[in-house]
Short mmCIF file of C-alpha atoms in Angstrom, two decimals:
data_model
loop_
_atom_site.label_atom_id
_atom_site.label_comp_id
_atom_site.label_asym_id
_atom_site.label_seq_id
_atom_site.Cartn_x
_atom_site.Cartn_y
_atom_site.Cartn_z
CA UNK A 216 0.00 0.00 0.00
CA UNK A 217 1.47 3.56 -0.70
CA UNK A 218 2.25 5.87 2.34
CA UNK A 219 0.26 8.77 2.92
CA UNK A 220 0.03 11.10 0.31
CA UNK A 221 2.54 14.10 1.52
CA UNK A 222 0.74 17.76 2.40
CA UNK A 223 3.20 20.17 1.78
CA UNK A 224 6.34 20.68 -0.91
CA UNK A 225 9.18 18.46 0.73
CA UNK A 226 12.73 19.22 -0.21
CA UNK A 227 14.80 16.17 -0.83
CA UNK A 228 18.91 16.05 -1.39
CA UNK A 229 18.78 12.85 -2.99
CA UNK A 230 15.90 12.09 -5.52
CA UNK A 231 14.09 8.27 -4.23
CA UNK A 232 13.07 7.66 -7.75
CA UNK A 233 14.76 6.98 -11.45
CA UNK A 234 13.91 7.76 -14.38
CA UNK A 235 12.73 4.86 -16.81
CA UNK A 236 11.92 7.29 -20.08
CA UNK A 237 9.61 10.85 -20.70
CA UNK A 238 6.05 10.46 -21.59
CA UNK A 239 5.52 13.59 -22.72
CA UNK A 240 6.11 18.04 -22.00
CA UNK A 241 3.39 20.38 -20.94
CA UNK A 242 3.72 24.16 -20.52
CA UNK A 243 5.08 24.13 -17.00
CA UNK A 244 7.60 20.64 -17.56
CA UNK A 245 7.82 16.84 -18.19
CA UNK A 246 6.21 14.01 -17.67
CA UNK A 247 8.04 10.92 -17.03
CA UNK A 248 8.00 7.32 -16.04
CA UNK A 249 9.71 6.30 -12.86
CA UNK A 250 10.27 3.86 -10.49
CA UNK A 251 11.92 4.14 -6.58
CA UNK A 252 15.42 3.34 -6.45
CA UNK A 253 14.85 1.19 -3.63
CA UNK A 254 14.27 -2.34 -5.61
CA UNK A 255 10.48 -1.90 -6.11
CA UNK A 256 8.57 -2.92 -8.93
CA UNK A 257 6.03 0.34 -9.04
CA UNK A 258 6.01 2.03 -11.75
CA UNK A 259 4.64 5.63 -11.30
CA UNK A 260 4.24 8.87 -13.63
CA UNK A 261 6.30 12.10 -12.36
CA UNK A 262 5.56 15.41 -13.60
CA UNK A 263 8.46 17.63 -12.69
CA UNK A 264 8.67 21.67 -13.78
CA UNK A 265 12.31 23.77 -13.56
CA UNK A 266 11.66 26.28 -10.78
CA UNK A 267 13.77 29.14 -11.72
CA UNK A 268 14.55 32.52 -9.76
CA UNK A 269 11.68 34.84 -11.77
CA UNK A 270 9.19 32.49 -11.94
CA UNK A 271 9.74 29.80 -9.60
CA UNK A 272 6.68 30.88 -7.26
CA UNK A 273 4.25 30.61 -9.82
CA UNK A 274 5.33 27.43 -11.19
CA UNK A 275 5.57 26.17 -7.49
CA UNK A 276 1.67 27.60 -6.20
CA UNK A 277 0.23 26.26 -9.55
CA UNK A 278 2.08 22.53 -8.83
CA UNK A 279 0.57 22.70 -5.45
CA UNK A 280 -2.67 23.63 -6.62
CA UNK A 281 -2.88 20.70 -8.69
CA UNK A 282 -1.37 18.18 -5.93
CA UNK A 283 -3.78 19.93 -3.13
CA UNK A 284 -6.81 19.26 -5.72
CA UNK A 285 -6.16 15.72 -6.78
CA UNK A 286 -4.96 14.19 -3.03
CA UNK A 287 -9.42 14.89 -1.71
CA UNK A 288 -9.67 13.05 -5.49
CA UNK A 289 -10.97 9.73 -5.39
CA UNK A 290 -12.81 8.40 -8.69
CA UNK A 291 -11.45 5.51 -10.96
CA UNK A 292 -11.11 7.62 -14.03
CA UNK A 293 -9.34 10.47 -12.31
CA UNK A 294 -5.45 9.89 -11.93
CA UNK A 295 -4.52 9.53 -8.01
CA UNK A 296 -1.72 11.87 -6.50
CA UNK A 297 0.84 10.16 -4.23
CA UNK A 298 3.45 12.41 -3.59
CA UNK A 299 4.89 16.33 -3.88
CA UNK A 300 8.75 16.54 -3.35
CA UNK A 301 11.44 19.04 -4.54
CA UNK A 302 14.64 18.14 -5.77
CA UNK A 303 17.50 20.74 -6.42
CA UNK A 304 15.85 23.55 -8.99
CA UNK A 305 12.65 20.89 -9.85
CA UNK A 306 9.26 20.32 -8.07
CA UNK A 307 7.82 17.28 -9.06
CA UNK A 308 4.17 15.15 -8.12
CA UNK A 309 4.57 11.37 -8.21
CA UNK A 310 1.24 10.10 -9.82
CA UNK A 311 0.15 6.51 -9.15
CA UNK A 312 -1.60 5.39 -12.79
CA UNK A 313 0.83 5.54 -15.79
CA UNK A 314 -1.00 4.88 -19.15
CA UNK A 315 -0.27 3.07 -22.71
CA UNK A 316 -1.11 6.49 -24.10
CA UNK A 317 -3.37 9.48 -24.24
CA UNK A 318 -6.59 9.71 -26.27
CA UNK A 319 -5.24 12.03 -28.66
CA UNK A 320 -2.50 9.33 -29.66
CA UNK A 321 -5.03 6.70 -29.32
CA UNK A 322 -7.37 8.31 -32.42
CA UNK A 323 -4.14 8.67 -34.14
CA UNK A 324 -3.46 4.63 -33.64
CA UNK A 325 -6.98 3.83 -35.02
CA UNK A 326 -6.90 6.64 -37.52
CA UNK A 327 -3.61 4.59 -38.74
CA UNK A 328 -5.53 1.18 -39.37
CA UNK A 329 -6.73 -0.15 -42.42
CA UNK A 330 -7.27 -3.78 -41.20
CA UNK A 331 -11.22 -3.83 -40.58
CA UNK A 332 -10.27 -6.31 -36.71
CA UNK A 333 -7.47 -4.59 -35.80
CA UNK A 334 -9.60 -1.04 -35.99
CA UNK A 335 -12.59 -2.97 -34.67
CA UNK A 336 -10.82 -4.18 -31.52
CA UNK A 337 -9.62 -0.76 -31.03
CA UNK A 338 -12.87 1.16 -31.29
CA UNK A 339 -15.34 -1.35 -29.89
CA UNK A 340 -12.90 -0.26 -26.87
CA UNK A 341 -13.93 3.38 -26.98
CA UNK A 342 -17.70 2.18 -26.76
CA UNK A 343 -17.31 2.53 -22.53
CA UNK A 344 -15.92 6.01 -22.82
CA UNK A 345 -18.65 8.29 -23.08
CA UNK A 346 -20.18 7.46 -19.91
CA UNK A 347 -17.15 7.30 -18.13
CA UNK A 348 -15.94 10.57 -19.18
CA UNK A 349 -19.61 11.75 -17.78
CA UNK A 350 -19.29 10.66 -14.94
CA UNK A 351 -15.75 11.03 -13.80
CA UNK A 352 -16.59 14.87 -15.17
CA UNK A 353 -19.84 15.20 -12.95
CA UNK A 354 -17.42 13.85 -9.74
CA UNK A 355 -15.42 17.28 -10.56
CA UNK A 356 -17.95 19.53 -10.64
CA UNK A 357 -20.03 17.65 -7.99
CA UNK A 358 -16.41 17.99 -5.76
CA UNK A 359 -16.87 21.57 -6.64
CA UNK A 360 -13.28 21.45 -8.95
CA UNK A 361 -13.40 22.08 -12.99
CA UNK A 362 -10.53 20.72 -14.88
CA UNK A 363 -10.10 23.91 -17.59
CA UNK A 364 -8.15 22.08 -19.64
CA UNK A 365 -10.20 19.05 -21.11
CA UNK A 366 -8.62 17.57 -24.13
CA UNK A 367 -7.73 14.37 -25.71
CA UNK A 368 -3.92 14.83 -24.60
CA UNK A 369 -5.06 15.01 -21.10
CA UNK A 370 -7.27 12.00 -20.92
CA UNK A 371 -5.13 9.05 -20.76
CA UNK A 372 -5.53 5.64 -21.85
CA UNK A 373 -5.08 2.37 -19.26
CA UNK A 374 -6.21 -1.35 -20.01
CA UNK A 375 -8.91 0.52 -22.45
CA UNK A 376 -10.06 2.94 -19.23
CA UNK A 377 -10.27 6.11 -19.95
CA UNK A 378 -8.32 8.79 -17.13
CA UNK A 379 -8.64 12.09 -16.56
CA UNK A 380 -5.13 14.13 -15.82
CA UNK A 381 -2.96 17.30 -15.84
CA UNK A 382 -5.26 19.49 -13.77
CA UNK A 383 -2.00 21.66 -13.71
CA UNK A 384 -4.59 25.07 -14.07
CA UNK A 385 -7.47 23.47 -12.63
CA UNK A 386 -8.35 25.45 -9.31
CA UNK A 387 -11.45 25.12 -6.93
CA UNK A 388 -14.71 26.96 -7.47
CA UNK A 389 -15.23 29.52 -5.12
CA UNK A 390 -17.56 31.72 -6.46
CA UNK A 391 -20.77 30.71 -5.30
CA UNK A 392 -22.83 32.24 -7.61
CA UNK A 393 -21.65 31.78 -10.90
CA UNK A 394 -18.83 29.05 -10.39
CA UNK A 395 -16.72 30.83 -12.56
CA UNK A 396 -13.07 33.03 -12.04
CA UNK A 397 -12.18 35.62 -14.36
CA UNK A 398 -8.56 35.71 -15.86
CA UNK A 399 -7.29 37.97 -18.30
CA UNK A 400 -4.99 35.47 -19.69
CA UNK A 401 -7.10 32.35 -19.87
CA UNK A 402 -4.61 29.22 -19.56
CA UNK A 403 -5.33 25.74 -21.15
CA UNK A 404 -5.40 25.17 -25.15
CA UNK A 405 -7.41 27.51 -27.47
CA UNK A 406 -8.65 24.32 -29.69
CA UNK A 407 -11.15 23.44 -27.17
CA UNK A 408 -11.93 26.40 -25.91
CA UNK A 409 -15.62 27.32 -25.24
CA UNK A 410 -16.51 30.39 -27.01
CA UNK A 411 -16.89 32.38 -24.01
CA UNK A 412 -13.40 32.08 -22.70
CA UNK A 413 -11.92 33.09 -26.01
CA UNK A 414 -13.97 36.50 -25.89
CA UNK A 415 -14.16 37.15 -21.73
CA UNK A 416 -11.74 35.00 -20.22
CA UNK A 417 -14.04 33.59 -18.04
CA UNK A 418 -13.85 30.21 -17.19
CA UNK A 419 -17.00 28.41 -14.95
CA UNK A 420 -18.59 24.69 -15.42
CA UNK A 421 -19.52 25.04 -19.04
CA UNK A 422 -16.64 25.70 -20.24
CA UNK A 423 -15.63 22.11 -19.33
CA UNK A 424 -18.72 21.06 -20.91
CA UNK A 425 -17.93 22.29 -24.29
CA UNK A 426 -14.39 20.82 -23.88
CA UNK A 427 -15.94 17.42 -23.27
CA UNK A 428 -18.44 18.14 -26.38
CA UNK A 429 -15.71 18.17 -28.80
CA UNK A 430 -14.04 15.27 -27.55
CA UNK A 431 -17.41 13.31 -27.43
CA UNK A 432 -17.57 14.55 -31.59
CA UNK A 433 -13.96 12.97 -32.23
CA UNK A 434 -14.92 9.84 -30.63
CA UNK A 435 -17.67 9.86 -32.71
CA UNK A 436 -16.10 10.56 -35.36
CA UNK A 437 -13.44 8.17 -35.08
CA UNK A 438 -16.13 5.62 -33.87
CA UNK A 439 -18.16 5.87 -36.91
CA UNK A 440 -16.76 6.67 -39.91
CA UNK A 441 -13.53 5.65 -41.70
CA UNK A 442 -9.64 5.67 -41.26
CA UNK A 443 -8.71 9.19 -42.22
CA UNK A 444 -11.64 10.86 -41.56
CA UNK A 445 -10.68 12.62 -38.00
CA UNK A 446 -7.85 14.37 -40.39
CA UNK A 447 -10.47 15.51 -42.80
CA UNK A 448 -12.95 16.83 -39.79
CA UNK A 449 -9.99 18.86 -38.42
CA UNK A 450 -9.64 20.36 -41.65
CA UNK A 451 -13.11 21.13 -42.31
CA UNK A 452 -13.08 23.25 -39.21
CA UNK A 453 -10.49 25.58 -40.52
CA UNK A 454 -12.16 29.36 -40.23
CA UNK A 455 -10.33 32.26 -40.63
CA UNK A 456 -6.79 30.89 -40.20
CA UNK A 457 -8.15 28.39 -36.72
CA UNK A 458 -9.54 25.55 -36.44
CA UNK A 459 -11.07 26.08 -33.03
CA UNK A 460 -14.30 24.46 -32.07
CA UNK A 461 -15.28 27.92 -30.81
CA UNK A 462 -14.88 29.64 -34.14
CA UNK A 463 -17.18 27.44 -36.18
CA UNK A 464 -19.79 26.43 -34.52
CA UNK A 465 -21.72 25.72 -37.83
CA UNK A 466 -19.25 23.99 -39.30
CA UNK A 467 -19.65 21.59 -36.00
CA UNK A 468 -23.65 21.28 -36.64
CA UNK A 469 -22.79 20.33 -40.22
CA UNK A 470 -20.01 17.42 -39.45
CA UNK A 471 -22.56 15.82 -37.07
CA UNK A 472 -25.11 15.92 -39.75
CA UNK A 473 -22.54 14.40 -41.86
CA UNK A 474 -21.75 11.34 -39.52
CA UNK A 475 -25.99 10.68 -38.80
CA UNK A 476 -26.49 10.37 -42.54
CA UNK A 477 -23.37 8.41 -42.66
CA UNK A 478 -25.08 5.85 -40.61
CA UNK A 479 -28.51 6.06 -41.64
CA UNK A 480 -26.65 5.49 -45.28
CA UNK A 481 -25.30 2.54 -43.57
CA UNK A 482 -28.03 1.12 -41.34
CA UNK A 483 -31.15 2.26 -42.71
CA UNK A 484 -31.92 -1.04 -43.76
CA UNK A 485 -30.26 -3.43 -41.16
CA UNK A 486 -31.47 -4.61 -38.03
CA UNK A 487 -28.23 -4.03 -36.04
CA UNK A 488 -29.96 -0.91 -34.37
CA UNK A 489 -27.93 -0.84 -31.24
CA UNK A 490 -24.64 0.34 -33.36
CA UNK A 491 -26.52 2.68 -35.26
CA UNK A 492 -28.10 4.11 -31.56
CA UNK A 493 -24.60 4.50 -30.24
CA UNK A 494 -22.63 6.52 -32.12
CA UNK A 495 -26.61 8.71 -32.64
CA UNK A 496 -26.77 8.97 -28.98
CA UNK A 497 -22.53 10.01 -28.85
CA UNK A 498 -23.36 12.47 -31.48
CA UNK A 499 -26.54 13.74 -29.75
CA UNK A 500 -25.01 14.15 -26.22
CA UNK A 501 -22.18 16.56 -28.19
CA UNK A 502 -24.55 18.76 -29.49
CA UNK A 503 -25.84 19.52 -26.84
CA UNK A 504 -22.53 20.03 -24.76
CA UNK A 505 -21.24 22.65 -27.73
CA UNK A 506 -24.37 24.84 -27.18
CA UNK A 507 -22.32 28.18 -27.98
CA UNK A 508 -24.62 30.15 -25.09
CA UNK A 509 -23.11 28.82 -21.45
CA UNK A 510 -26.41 29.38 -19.77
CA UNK A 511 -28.26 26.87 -22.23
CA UNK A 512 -25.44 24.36 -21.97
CA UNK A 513 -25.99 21.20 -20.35
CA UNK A 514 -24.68 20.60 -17.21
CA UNK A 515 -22.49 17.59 -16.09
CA UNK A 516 -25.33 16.24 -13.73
CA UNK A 517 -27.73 16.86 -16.55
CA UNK A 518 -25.91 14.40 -18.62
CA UNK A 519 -25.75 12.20 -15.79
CA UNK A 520 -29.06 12.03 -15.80
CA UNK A 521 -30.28 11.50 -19.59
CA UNK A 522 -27.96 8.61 -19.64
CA UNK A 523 -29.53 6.84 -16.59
CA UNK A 524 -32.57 8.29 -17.81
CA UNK A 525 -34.79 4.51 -18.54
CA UNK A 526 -37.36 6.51 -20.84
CA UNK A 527 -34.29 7.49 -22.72
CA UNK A 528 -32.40 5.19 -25.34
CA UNK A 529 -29.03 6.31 -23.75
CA UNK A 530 -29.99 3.71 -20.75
CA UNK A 531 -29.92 1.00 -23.41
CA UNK A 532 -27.69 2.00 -26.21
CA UNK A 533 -24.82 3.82 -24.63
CA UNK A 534 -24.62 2.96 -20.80
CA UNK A 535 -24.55 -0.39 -20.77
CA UNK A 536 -21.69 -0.43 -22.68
CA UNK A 537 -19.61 2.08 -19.51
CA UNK A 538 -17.67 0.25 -16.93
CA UNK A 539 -19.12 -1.67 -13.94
CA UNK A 540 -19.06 0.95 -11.30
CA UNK A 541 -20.36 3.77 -14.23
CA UNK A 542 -22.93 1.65 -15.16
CA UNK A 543 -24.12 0.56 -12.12
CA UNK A 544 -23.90 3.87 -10.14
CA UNK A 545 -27.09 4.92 -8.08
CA UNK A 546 -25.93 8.03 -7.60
CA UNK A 547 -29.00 9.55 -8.86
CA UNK A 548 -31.73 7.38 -6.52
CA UNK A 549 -34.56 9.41 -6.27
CA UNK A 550 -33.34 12.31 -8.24
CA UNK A 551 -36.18 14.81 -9.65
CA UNK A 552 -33.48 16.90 -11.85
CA UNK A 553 -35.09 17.96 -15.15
CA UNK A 554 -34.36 16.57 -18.75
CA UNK A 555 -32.31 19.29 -20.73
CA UNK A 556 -33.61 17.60 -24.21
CA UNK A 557 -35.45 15.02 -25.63
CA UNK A 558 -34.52 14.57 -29.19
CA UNK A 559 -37.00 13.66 -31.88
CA UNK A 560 -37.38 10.07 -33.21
CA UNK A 561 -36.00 8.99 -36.72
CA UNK A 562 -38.82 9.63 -38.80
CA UNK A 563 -38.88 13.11 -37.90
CA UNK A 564 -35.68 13.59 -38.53
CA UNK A 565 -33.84 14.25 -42.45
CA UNK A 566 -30.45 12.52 -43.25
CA UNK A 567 -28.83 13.57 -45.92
CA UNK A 568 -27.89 11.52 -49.04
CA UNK A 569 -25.11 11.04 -49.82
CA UNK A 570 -23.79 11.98 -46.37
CA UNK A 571 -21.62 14.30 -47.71
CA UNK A 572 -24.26 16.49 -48.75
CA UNK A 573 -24.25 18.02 -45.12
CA UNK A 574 -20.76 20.02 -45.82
CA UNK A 575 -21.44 21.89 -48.65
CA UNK A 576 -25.72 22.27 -47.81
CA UNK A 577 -26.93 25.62 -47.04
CA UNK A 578 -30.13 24.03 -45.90
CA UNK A 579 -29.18 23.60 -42.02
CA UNK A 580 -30.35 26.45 -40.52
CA UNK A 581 -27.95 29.93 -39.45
CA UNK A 582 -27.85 29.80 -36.32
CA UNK A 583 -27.41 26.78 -33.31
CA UNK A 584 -31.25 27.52 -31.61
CA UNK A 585 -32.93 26.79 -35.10
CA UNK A 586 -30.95 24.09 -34.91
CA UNK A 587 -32.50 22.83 -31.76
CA UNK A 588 -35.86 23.73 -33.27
CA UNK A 589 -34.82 21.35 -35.66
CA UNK A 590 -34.03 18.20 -34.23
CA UNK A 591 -35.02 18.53 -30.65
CA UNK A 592 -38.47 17.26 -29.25
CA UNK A 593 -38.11 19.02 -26.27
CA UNK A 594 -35.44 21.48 -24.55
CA UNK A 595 -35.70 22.90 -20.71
CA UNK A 596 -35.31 26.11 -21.95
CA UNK A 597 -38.65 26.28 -24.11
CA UNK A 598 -41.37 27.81 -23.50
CA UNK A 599 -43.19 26.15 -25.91
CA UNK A 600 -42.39 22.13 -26.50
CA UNK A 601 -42.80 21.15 -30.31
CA UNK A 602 -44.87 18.68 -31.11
CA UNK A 603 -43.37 15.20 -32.06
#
């Protein structure tokens, strides 16, 4: 069993642990894999930043940050803290879990396979994610902690389990009210940026959601459609020099069009409905996470509860397929939260043909709230409900 996770920065003269290779850089340092010099087996992940005379306070208060955060974490898709030493001019957080990979280089693995098994094995693994990613998401914000820095790089990748990590500018919410803290400088990467951050700097709870959003449309993207086709999304998004999610948000309405009518192409007349359901439901959920207005956004617990939600197809289609403790959670016994949307069913709904159709059409509407008028059968926001 590991000793007690340490509370404050301990300096060290001689450093316990070796160094068996990097696993990757971040803004403030490395990441590498290590193991104690004593003889043990262990293998841990060490991030370690240089702590230099001008900006060595910063560096240190944002390390501590993240260790003081993740030591009250305790959720089995959220990477476990063990230790916080320093060691000459470094400061460096021992980290209990070390992954295969991320997520990012995961797509890029399946992105690289043309053998129909080998990409098969690989994505029938990503089926569990979704849910996961929910719910280790909805600990944070229930814990009263947002990550601001949700991306595929930071979610690593362990026997197929999916971990959240780097909360190296995550902070706790303190603001009451809004459950957001203004910075001038916004830190974390501009790709997945919600729109409001880019324009205010202000970075609450939704802000995560959107972040999550776009990584829910490159799983389904990667999911359900074929090898090369995450390249050709990321280039679709280019808009005015970026290809931030927050600066298309059209283009983002269009590409899930794209993948439904890719599988309705496909499934339309097959009986294998549950496949066709899942990556639907994946898409569906991202919509409504990249809702450009914050205040409309759904929430982590709302998603929480459409998925457990038995009226819902999610309950069939997409959490079964979670891990044992996200599927079985009961965290929501007796809960009287409200649905955020209820989508319509198939036959009110338009695919285009051929799928491709949806990139170039200038049918979807202008703006994303026709778009829920649209496709959705209900939304929490309405005043009026349309009629299905």
């Amino acid at each position: 069993m590991a000793a007690a996770p340490t509370r404050s920065v301990d300096p060290i003269t001689t450093d316990p642990y070796i160094s068996l290779g990097r696993l990757g850089h971040g803004v403030y340092g490395y990441v590498d894999r290590v193991a104690k010099k004593d003889g043990s087996q262990t293998v841990y992940a060490r991030k370690t930043v240089k702590i230099t005379g001008d900006s060595g306070p910063l560096k240190k208060e944002t390390l501590n940050n993240e260790a003081r955060i993740l030591r009250r974490l305790r959720h089995r898709h959220i990477i476990r803290i063990l230790e916080l030493y320093t060691h000459r001019n470094e400061l460096s957080i021992i980290m209990l879990d070390v992954a295969e990979m991320n997520m990012a280089e995961y797509f890029q693995e399946v992105e690289s396979l043309t053998d129909f098994e080998q990409r098969s094995s690989m994505t029938n693994t990503m089926q569990a994610w979704p849910v996961c990613l929910i719910q280790a998401v909805d600990y944070l914000h229930e814990m009263r902690v947002k990550h601001k820095d949700l991306k595929p790089d930071n979610v690593l990748i362990k026997d197929g389990s999916v971990i959240l990590a780097d909360f190296g500018i995550s902070k706790d919410m303190i603001d009451e009210e809004t459950t957001a803290t203004k910075s001038l400088q916004p830190q974390g990467t501009p790709m997945y940026w919600a729109p409001e951050v880019a324009t205010t700097g202000r970075k609450g709870r939704a802000t995560d959601i959107f972040s999550l959003g776009c990584i829910f449309l490159e799983i389904g993207t990667v999911f359900g459609a074929p090898p090369g086709t995450l390249a050709q999304f990321y280039n679709f998004r280019e808009t005015n020099d970026t290809r931030a999610y927050s600066c298309c948000r059209m283009k983002l309405v269009k590409w899930i069009w794209y993948l439904w009518g890719f599988w309705y192409t496909h499934f339309k007349n097959s009986h294998n409905y549950a496949f066709r359901d899942y990556v639907s439901g994946v898409l569906e959920l991202a919509f409504l996470m990249l809702d450009p207005n914050p205040k409309t956004r759904i929430t982590s617990r709302q998603l929480v509860v459409m998925v457990h939600c038995k009226e819902l197809y999610y309950h069939v289609r997409i959490k079964p397929l979670a891990c044992v403790g996200c599927r079985d959670g009961s965290i929501l016994t007796g809960s009287s939260i409200q649905l955020h949307s209820v989508y319509k069913g198939y036959e009110k709904l338009t695919y285009p043909s051929p799928p491709e159709l949806a990139l170039s059409s200038e049918s979807i509407p202008r703006t994303w709230e026709e778009v829920k008028r649209l496709w959705l059968k209900s939304h929490m926001w309405w005043d009026d409900q349309v009629e299905d």
